[in-house]
Amino acid sequence: MPRVILSKVLTASTVSSRLYATQFLLVLLRAKLPDFHKWGVELLVNQLYDQSKAVSLVAIAILEEATEEKVLCPSF
């Protein structure tokens, strides 16, 4: 259920909501949330196509950090 809510906020109509939710994915990544690589990376990739350049740039930065995480490397 929490992932469903997060997914909804990631596609909300307001840019600030989408930006906040995208940045929250970084918190989850850094917290080494179990199975984040299975669903979090997909959510971040979807944010690359956001209408807002700010959201897309944040998603790129988070994905870049994710590639440095040894736990997530098999996903890439």
GROMACS .gro file of C-alpha atoms in nm:
model
   76
    1MET     CA    1   0.000   0.000   0.000
    2PRO     CA    2   0.275   0.256   0.078
    3ARG     CA    3   0.429   0.197  -0.267
    4VAL     CA    4   0.094   0.263  -0.431
    5ILE     CA    5   0.068   0.595  -0.251
    6LEU     CA    6   0.426   0.683  -0.344
    7SER     CA    7   0.351   0.597  -0.708
    8LYS     CA    8   0.049   0.829  -0.703
    9VAL     CA    9   0.252   1.117  -0.560
   10LEU     CA   10   0.524   1.060  -0.820
   11THR     CA   11   0.263   1.129  -1.088
   12ALA     CA   12   0.072   1.406  -0.906
   13SER     CA   13  -0.026   1.719  -1.092
   14THR     CA   14   0.194   1.952  -0.887
   15VAL     CA   15   0.565   1.966  -0.961
   16SER     CA   16   0.655   2.016  -0.595
   17SER     CA   17   0.481   1.690  -0.500
   18ARG     CA   18   0.656   1.494  -0.773
   19LEU     CA   19   0.990   1.649  -0.680
   20TYR     CA   20   0.945   1.569  -0.310
   21ALA     CA   21   0.843   1.210  -0.384
   22THR     CA   22   1.139   1.166  -0.619
   23GLN     CA   23   1.376   1.297  -0.352
   24PHE     CA   24   1.213   1.061  -0.102
   25LEU     CA   25   1.328   0.773  -0.321
   26LEU     CA   26   1.684   0.886  -0.244
   27VAL     CA   27   1.608   0.855   0.127
   28LEU     CA   28   1.483   0.501   0.070
   29LEU     CA   29   1.791   0.417  -0.137
   30ARG     CA   30   2.028   0.546   0.129
   31ALA     CA   31   1.834   0.362   0.399
   32LYS     CA   32   1.907   0.042   0.204
   33LEU     CA   33   1.543  -0.053   0.203
   34PRO     CA   34   1.505  -0.426   0.132
   35ASP     CA   35   1.414  -0.501  -0.232
   36PHE     CA   36   1.441  -0.134  -0.329
   37HIS     CA   37   1.622  -0.239  -0.646
   38LYS     CA   38   1.318  -0.441  -0.752
   39TRP     CA   39   1.071  -0.152  -0.755
   40GLY     CA   40   1.251   0.173  -0.670
   41VAL     CA   41   1.474   0.178  -0.975
   42GLU     CA   42   1.170   0.138  -1.200
   43LEU     CA   43   0.999   0.432  -1.031
   44LEU     CA   44   1.313   0.643  -1.078
   45VAL     CA   45   1.339   0.552  -1.446
   46ASN     CA   46   0.977   0.658  -1.492
   47GLN     CA   47   1.065   0.996  -1.340
   48LEU     CA   48   1.315   1.052  -1.622
   49TYR     CA   49   1.016   1.115  -1.848
   50ASP     CA   50   0.856   1.374  -1.618
   51GLN     CA   51   0.749   1.701  -1.779
   52SER     CA   52   0.953   1.893  -1.524
   53LYS     CA   53   1.322   1.915  -1.598
   54ALA     CA   54   1.389   1.951  -1.223
   55VAL     CA   55   1.224   1.617  -1.148
   56SER     CA   56   1.413   1.446  -1.429
   57LEU     CA   57   1.747   1.586  -1.315
   58VAL     CA   58   1.688   1.470  -0.957
   59ALA     CA   59   1.598   1.123  -1.087
   60ILE     CA   60   1.920   1.114  -1.290
   61ALA     CA   61   2.127   1.210  -0.986
   62ILE     CA   62   1.961   0.942  -0.773
   63LEU     CA   63   2.008   0.676  -1.040
   64GLU     CA   64   2.373   0.776  -1.065
   65GLU     CA   65   2.411   0.728  -0.690
   66ALA     CA   66   2.222   0.398  -0.715
   67THR     CA   67   2.474   0.264  -0.965
   68GLU     CA   68   2.743   0.316  -0.703
   69GLU     CA   69   2.557   0.098  -0.452
   70LYS     CA   70   2.697  -0.255  -0.466
   71VAL     CA   71   2.363  -0.403  -0.366
   72LEU     CA   72   2.192  -0.247  -0.667
   73CYS     CA   73   2.457  -0.317  -0.929
   74PRO     CA   74   2.293  -0.638  -1.054
   75SER     CA   75   1.990  -0.428  -1.152
   76PHE     CA   76   2.195  -0.227  -1.399
   0.00000   0.00000   0.00000
